[in-house]
mmCIF file of C-alpha atoms in Angstrom:
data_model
loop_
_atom_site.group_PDB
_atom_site.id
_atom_site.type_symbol
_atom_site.label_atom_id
_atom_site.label_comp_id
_atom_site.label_asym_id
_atom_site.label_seq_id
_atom_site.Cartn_x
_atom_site.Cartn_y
_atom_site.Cartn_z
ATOM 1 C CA UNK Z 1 -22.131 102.146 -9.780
ATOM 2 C CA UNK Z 2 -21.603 103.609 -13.041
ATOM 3 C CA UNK Z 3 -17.818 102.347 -13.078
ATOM 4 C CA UNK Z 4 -19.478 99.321 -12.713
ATOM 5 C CA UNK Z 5 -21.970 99.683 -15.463
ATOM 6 C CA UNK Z 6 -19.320 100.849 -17.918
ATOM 7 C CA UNK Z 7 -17.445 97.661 -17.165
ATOM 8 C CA UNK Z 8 -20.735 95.503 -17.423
ATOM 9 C CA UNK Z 9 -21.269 96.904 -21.030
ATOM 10 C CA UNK Z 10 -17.525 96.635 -22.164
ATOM 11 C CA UNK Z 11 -17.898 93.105 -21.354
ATOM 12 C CA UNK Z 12 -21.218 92.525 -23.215
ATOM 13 C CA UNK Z 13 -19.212 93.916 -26.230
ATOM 14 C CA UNK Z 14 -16.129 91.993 -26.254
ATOM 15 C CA UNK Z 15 -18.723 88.792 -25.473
ATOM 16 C CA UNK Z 16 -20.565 89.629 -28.408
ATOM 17 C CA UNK Z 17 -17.791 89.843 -30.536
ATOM 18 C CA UNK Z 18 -16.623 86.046 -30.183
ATOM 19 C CA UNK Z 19 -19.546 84.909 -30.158
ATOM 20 C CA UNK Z 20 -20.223 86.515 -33.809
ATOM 21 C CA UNK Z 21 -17.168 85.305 -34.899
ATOM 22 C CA UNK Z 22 -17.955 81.844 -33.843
ATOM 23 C CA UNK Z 23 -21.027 81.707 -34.821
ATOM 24 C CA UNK Z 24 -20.656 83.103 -38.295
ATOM 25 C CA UNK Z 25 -17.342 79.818 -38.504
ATOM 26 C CA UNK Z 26 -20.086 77.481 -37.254
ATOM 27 C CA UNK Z 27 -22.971 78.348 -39.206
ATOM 28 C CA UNK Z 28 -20.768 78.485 -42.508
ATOM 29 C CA UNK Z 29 -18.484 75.046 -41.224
ATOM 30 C CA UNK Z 30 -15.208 76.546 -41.528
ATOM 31 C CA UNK Z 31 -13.160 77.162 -38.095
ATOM 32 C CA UNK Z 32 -10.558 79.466 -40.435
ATOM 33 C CA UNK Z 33 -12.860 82.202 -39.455
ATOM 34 C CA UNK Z 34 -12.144 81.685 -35.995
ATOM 35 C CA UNK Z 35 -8.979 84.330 -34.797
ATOM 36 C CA UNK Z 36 -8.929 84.063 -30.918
ATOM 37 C CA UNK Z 37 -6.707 86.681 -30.672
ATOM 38 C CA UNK Z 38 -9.886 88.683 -31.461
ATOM 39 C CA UNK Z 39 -10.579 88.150 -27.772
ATOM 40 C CA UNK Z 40 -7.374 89.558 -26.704
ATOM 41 C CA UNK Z 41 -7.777 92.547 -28.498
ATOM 42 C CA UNK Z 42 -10.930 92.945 -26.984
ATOM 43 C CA UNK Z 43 -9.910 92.530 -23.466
ATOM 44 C CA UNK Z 44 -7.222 94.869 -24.130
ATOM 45 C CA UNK Z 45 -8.972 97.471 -26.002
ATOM 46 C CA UNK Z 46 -12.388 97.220 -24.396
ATOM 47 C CA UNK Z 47 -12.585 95.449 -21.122
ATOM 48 C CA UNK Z 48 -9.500 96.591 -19.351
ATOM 49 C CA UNK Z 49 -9.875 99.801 -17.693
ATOM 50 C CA UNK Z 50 -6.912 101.408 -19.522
ATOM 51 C CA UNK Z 51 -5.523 100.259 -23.235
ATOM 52 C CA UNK Z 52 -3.080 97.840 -22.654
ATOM 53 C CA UNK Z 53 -0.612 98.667 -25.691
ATOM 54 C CA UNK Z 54 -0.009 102.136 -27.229
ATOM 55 C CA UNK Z 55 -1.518 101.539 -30.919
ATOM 56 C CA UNK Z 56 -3.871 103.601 -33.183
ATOM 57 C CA UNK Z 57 -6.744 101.545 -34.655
ATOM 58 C CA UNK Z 58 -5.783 102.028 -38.203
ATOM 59 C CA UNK Z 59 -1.922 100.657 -37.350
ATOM 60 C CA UNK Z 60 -3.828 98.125 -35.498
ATOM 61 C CA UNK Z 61 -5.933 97.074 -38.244
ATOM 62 C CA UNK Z 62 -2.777 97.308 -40.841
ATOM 63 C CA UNK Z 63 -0.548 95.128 -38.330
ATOM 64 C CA UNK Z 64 -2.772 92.346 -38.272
ATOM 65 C CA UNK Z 65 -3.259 92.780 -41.734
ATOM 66 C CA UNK Z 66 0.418 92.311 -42.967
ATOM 67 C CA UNK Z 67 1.386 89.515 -40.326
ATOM 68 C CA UNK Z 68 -1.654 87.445 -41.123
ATOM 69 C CA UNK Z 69 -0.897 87.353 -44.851
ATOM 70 C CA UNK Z 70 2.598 86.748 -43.749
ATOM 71 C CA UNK Z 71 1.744 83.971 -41.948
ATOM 72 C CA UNK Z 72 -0.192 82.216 -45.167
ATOM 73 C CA UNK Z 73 2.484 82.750 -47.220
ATOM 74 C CA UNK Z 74 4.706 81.285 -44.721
ATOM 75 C CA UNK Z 75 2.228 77.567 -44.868
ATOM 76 C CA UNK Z 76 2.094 78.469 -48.749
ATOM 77 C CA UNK Z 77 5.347 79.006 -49.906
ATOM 78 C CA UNK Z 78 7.548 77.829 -47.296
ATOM 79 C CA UNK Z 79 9.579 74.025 -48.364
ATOM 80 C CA UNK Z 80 10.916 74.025 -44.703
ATOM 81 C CA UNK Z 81 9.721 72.085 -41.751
ATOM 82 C CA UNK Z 82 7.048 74.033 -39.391
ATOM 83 C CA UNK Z 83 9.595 74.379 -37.156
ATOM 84 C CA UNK Z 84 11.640 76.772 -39.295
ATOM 85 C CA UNK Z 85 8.397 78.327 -40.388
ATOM 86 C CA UNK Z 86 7.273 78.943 -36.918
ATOM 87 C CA UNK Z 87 10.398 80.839 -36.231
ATOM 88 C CA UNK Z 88 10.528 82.938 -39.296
ATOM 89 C CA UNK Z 89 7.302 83.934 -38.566
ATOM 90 C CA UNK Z 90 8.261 85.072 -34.641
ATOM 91 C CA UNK Z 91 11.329 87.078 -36.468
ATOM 92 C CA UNK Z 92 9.857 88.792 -38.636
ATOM 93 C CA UNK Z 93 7.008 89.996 -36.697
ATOM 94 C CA UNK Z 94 9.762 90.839 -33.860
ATOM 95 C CA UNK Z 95 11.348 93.334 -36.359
ATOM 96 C CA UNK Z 96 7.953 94.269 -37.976
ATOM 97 C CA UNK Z 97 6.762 95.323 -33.683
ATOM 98 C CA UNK Z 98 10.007 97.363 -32.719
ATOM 99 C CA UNK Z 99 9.551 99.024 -36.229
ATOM 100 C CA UNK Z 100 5.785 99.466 -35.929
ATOM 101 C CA UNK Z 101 5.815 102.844 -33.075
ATOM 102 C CA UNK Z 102 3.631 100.639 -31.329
ATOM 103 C CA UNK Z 103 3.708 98.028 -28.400
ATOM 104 C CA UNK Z 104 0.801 95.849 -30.235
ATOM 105 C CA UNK Z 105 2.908 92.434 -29.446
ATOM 106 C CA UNK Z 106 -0.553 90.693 -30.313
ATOM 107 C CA UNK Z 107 0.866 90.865 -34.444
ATOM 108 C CA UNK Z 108 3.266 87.697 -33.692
ATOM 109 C CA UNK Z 109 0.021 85.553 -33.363
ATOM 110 C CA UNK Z 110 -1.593 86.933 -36.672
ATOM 111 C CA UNK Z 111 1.467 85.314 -38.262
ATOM 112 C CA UNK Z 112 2.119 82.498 -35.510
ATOM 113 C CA UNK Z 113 -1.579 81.070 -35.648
ATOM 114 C CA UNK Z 114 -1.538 80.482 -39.007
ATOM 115 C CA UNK Z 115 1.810 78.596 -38.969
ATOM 116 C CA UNK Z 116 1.204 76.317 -36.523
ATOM 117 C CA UNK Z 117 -2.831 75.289 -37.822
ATOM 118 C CA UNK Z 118 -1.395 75.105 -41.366
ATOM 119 C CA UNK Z 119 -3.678 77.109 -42.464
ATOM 120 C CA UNK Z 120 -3.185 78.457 -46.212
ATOM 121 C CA UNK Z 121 -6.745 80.032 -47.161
ATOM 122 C CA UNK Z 122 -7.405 83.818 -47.630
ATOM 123 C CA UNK Z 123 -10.820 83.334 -45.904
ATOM 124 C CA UNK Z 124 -8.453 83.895 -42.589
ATOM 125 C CA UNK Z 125 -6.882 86.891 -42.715
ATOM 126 C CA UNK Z 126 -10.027 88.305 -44.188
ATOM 127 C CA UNK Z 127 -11.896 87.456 -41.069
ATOM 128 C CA UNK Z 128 -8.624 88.252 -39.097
ATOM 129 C CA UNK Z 129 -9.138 91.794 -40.304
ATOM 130 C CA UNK Z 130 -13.093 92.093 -40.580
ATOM 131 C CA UNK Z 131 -12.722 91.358 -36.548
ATOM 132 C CA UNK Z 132 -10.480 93.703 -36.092
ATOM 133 C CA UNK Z 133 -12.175 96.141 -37.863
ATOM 134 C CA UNK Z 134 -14.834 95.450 -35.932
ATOM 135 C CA UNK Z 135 -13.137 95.987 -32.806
ATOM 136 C CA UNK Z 136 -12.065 99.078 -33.175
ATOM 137 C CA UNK Z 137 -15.402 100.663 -34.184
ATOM 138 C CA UNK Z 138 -16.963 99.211 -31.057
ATOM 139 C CA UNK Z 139 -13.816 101.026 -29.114
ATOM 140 C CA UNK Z 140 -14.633 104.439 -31.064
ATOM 141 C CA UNK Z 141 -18.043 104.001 -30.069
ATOM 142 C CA UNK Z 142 -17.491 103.141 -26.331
ATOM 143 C CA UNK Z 143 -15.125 105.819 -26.231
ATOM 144 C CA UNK Z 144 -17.761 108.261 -27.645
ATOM 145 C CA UNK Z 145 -20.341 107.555 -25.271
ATOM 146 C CA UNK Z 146 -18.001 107.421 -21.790
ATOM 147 C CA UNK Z 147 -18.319 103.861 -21.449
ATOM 148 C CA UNK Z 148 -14.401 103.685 -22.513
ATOM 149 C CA UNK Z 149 -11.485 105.881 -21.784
ATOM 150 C CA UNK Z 150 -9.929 107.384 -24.587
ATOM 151 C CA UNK Z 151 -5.940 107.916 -25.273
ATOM 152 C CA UNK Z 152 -4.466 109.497 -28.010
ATOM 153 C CA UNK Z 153 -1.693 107.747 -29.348
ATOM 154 C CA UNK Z 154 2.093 109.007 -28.996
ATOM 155 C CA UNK Z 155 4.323 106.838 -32.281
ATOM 156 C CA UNK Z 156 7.039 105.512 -29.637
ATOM 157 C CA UNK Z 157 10.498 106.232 -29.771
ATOM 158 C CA UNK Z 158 12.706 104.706 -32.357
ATOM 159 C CA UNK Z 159 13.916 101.400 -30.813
ATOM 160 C CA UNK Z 160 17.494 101.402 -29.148
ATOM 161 C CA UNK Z 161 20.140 98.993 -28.557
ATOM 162 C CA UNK Z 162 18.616 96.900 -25.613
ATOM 163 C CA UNK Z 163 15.612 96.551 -27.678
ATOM 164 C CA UNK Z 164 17.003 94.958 -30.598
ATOM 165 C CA UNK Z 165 18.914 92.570 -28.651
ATOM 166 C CA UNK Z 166 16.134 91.532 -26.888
ATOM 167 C CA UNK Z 167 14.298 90.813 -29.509
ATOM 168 C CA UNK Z 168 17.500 88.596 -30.893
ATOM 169 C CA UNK Z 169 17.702 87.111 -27.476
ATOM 170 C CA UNK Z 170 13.723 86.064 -28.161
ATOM 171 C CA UNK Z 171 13.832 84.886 -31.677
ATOM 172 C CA UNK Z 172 16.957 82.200 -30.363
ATOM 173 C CA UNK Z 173 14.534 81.379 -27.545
ATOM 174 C CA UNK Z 174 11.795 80.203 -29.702
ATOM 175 C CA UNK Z 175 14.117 78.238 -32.452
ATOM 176 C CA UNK Z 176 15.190 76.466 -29.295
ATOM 177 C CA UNK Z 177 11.966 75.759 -28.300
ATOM 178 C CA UNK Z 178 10.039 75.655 -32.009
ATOM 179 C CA UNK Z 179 10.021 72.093 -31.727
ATOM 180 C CA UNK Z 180 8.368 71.502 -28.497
ATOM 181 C CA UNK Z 181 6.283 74.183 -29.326
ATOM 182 C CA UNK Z 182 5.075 72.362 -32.429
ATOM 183 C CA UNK Z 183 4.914 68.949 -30.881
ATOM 184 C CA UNK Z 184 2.875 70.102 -28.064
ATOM 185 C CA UNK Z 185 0.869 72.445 -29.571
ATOM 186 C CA UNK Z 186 1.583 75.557 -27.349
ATOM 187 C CA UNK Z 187 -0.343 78.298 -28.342
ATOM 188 C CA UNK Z 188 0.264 81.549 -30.255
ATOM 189 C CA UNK Z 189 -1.151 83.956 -27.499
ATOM 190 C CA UNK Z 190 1.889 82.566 -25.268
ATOM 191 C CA UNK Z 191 4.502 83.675 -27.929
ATOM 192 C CA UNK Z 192 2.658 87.163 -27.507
ATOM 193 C CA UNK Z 193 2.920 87.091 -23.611
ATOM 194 C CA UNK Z 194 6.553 86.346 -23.667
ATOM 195 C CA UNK Z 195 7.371 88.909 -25.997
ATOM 196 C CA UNK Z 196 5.284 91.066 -23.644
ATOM 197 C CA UNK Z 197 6.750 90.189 -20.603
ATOM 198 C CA UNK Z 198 10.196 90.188 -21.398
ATOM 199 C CA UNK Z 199 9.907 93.869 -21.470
ATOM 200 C CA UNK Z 200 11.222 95.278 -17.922
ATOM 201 C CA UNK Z 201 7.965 97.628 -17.317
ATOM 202 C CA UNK Z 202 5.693 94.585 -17.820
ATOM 203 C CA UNK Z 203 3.506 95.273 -14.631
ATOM 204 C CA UNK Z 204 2.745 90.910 -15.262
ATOM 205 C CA UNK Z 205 6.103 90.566 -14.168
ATOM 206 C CA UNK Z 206 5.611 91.864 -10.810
ATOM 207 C CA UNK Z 207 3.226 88.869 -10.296
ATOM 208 C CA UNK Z 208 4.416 85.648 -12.204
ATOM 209 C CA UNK Z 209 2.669 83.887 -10.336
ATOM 210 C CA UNK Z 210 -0.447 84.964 -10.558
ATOM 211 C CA UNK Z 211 0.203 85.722 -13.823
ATOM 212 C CA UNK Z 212 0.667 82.149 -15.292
ATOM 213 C CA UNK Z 213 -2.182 80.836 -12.580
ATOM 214 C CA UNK Z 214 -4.946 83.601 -14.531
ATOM 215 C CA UNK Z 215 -3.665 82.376 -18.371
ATOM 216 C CA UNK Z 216 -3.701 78.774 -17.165
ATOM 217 C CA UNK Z 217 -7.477 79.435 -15.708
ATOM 218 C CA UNK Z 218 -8.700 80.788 -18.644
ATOM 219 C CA UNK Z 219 -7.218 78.025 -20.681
ATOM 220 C CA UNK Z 220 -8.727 75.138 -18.628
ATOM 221 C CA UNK Z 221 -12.189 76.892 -18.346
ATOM 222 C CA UNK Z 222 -12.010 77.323 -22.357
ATOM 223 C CA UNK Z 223 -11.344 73.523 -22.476
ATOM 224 C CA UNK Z 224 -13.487 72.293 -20.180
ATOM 225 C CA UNK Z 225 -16.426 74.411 -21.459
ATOM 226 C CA UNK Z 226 -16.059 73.113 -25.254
ATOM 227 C CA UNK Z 227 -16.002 69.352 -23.863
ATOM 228 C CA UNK Z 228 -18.767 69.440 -21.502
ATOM 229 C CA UNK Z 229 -21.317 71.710 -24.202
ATOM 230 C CA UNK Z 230 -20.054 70.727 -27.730
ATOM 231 C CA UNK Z 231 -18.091 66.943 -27.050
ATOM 232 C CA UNK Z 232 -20.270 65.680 -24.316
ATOM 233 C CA UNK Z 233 -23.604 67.345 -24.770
ATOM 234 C CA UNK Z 234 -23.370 68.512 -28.451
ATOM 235 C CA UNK Z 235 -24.765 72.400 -27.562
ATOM 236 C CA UNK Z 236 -23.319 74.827 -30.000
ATOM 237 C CA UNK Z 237 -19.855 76.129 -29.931
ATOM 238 C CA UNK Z 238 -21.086 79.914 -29.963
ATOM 239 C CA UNK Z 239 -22.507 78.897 -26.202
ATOM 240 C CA UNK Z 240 -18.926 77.199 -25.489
ATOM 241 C CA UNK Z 241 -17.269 80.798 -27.030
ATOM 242 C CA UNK Z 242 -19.635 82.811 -24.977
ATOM 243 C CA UNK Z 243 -19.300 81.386 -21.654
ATOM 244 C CA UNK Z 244 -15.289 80.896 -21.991
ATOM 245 C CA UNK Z 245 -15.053 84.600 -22.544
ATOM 246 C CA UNK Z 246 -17.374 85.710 -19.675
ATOM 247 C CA UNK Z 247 -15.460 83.325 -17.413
ATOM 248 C CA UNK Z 248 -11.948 84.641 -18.477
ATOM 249 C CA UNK Z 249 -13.540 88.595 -17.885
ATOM 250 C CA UNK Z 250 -14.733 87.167 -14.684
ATOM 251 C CA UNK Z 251 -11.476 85.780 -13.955
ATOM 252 C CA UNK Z 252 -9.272 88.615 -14.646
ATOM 253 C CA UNK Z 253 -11.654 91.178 -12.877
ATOM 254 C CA UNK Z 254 -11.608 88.872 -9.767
ATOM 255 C CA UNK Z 255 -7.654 89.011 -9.738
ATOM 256 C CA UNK Z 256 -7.674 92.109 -10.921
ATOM 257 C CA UNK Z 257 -5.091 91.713 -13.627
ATOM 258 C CA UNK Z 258 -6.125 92.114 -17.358
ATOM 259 C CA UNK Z 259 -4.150 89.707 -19.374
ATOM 260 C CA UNK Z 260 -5.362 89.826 -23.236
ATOM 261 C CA UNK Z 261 -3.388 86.836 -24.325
ATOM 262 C CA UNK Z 262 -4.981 84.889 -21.962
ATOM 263 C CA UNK Z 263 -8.684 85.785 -23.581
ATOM 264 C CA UNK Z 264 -7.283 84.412 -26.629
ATOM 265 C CA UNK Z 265 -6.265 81.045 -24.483
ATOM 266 C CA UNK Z 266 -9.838 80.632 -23.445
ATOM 267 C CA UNK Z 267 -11.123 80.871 -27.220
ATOM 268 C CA UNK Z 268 -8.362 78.866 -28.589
ATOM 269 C CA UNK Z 269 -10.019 75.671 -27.737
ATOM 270 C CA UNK Z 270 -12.780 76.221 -29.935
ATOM 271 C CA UNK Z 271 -10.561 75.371 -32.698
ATOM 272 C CA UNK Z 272 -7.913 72.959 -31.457
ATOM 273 C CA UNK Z 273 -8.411 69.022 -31.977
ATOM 274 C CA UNK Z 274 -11.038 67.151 -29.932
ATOM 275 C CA UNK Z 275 -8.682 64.815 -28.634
ATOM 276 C CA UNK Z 276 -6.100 67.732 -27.323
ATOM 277 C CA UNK Z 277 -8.719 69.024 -25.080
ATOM 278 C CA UNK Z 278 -8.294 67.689 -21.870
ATOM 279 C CA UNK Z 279 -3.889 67.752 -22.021
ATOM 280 C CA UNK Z 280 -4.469 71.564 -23.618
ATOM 281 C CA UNK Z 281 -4.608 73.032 -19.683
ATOM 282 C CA UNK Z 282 -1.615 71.103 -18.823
ATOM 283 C CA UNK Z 283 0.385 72.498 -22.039
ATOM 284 C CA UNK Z 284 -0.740 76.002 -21.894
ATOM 285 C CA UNK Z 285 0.549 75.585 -17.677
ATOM 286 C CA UNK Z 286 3.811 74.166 -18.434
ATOM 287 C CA UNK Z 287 3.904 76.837 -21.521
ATOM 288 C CA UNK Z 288 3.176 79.898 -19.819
ATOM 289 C CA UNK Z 289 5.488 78.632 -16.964
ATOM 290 C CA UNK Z 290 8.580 78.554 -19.047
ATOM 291 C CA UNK Z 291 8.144 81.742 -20.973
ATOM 292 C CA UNK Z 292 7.458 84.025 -17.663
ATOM 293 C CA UNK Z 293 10.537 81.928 -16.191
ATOM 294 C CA UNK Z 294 12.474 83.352 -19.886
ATOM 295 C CA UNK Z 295 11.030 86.728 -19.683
ATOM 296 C CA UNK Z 296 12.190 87.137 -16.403
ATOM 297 C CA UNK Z 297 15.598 87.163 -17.255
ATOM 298 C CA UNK Z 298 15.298 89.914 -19.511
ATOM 299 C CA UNK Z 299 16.022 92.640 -16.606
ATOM 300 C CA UNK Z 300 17.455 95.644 -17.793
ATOM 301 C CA UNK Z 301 15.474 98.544 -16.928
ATOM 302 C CA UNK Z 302 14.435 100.960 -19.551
ATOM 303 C CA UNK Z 303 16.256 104.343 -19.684
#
């Protein structure tokens, strides 16, 4: 019962989270302030029963910090196609992630997000890092009254050989695929699961399957919830934001598998172009298909 509680409350939390995100964008009109990789944080930090990456909060705050300034200055600056951009963005936040101590892959869509909405303004990585912020303090207070386990944070290990190449082997992976990626408007998050499972030890990989089936579920009931309320019956989007995040806790609880990238799938349609709604499910499917199918091929084991 109280396991149960605890869970019931960690999910109130992350809920509440989006939905203040979403509905400080949609009372103030600007969808910059919308970050869905808020909601994987929050599914990893908060909902899932242990952490999923081994980060402190203040190198989590800093991370998405410097990437999502790095990915503004990328839009700002940059006089090469989005393509190029795109993948400038993935290298750099591959080398900023083995340097880092941590295994916070969720940096690459701080910079990736940015890229690929052409998004330019300050007002993002400010809320970027006010919701992370935010985040955190909810995890220091969960931990503080039981709700949460806590784990003290061990810097990992200087990255060796098979690391680095790995992360090459990535980076040529997604200038293959920048295009595509572009053109069809694959997320961010899915960028952060492939990094993520192309590690050997990623338990996801034991279940690709599955895997893609739970990011693909949480995309389409993200999708489907923001045409049917906001499109078709022109509710609010904090109610779409709400109810997509319940449904992709409820999801991942049913299967039992706690996938944060795929909590920032199920926000991600709050933002994405009206008209992309209904082919996002498909994309995100074919998407998350492809990159498990690459990270599986990454099968050295760790020594």
């Amino acid at each position: 019962m109280n396991q149960r509680w605890n869970y019931a409350v960690r999910s109130i939390v992350c809920i509440a989270l989006a939905a203040a995100m979403v509905g400080v964008s949609e009372l103030l009109g600007d969808k910059e302030i919308i970050f869905p990789e808020i909601t994987a944080l929050t599914v990893g930090a908060i909902a899932a029963p242990k952490h999923s990456w081994k980060v402190s909060r203040a190198r989590m705050i800093i991370l998405i910090a410097v990437c999502s300034v790095i990915g503004i200055l990328i839009v700002r600056f940059s006089p090469f196609p989005k393509a190029v951009g795109l993948t400038a963005a993935f290298a750099l936040c591959q080398v900023i992630y083995l340097m880092s101590g941590t295994s916070f892959a969720p940096l690459i869509s701080a910079a990736a997000l940015p890229v690929l909405m052409g998004t330019e303004t300050i007002i993002y990585p400010i809320s970027a890092v006010t919701m992370t912020v935010l985040t955190c303090l909810a995890q220091y207070i969960l931990e503080r009254s039981g709700v949460c386990e806590r784990e003290n944070f061990v810097p990992l290990a200087k990255p060796y050989k098979f690391k680095w190449i790995s992360a090459i082997v990535r980076v040529v992976a997604v200038s293959i695929l920048a295009f595509p990626l572009i053109h069809f408007g694959i997320a961010p998050p899915l960028l952060v699961a492939f990094t993520e499972f192309s590690d050997p030890q990623s338990k996801a990989r034991s279940k690709p399957v599955k895997t893609v089936l739970i990011i693909t579920g949480c995309a389409l009931t993200g999708a489907l919830l923001r045409y049917l309320l906001c499109c078709n019956a022109g509710l609010p989007l904090t109610l779409a934001a709400i109810l997509s995040v319940a449904a992709a806790l409820i999801i991942m609880k049913l299967a039992g598998q706690f996938i944060p990238p795929a909590g920032a799938l199920g926000v991600l349609p709050m933002i994405i172009p009206q008209e992309t709604l209904l082919i996002y499910p498909a994309e995100i499917l074919a998407g998350a298909a492809v990159f498990m199918a690459a990270a599986l091929c990454f099968r050295k084991k760790e020594t």
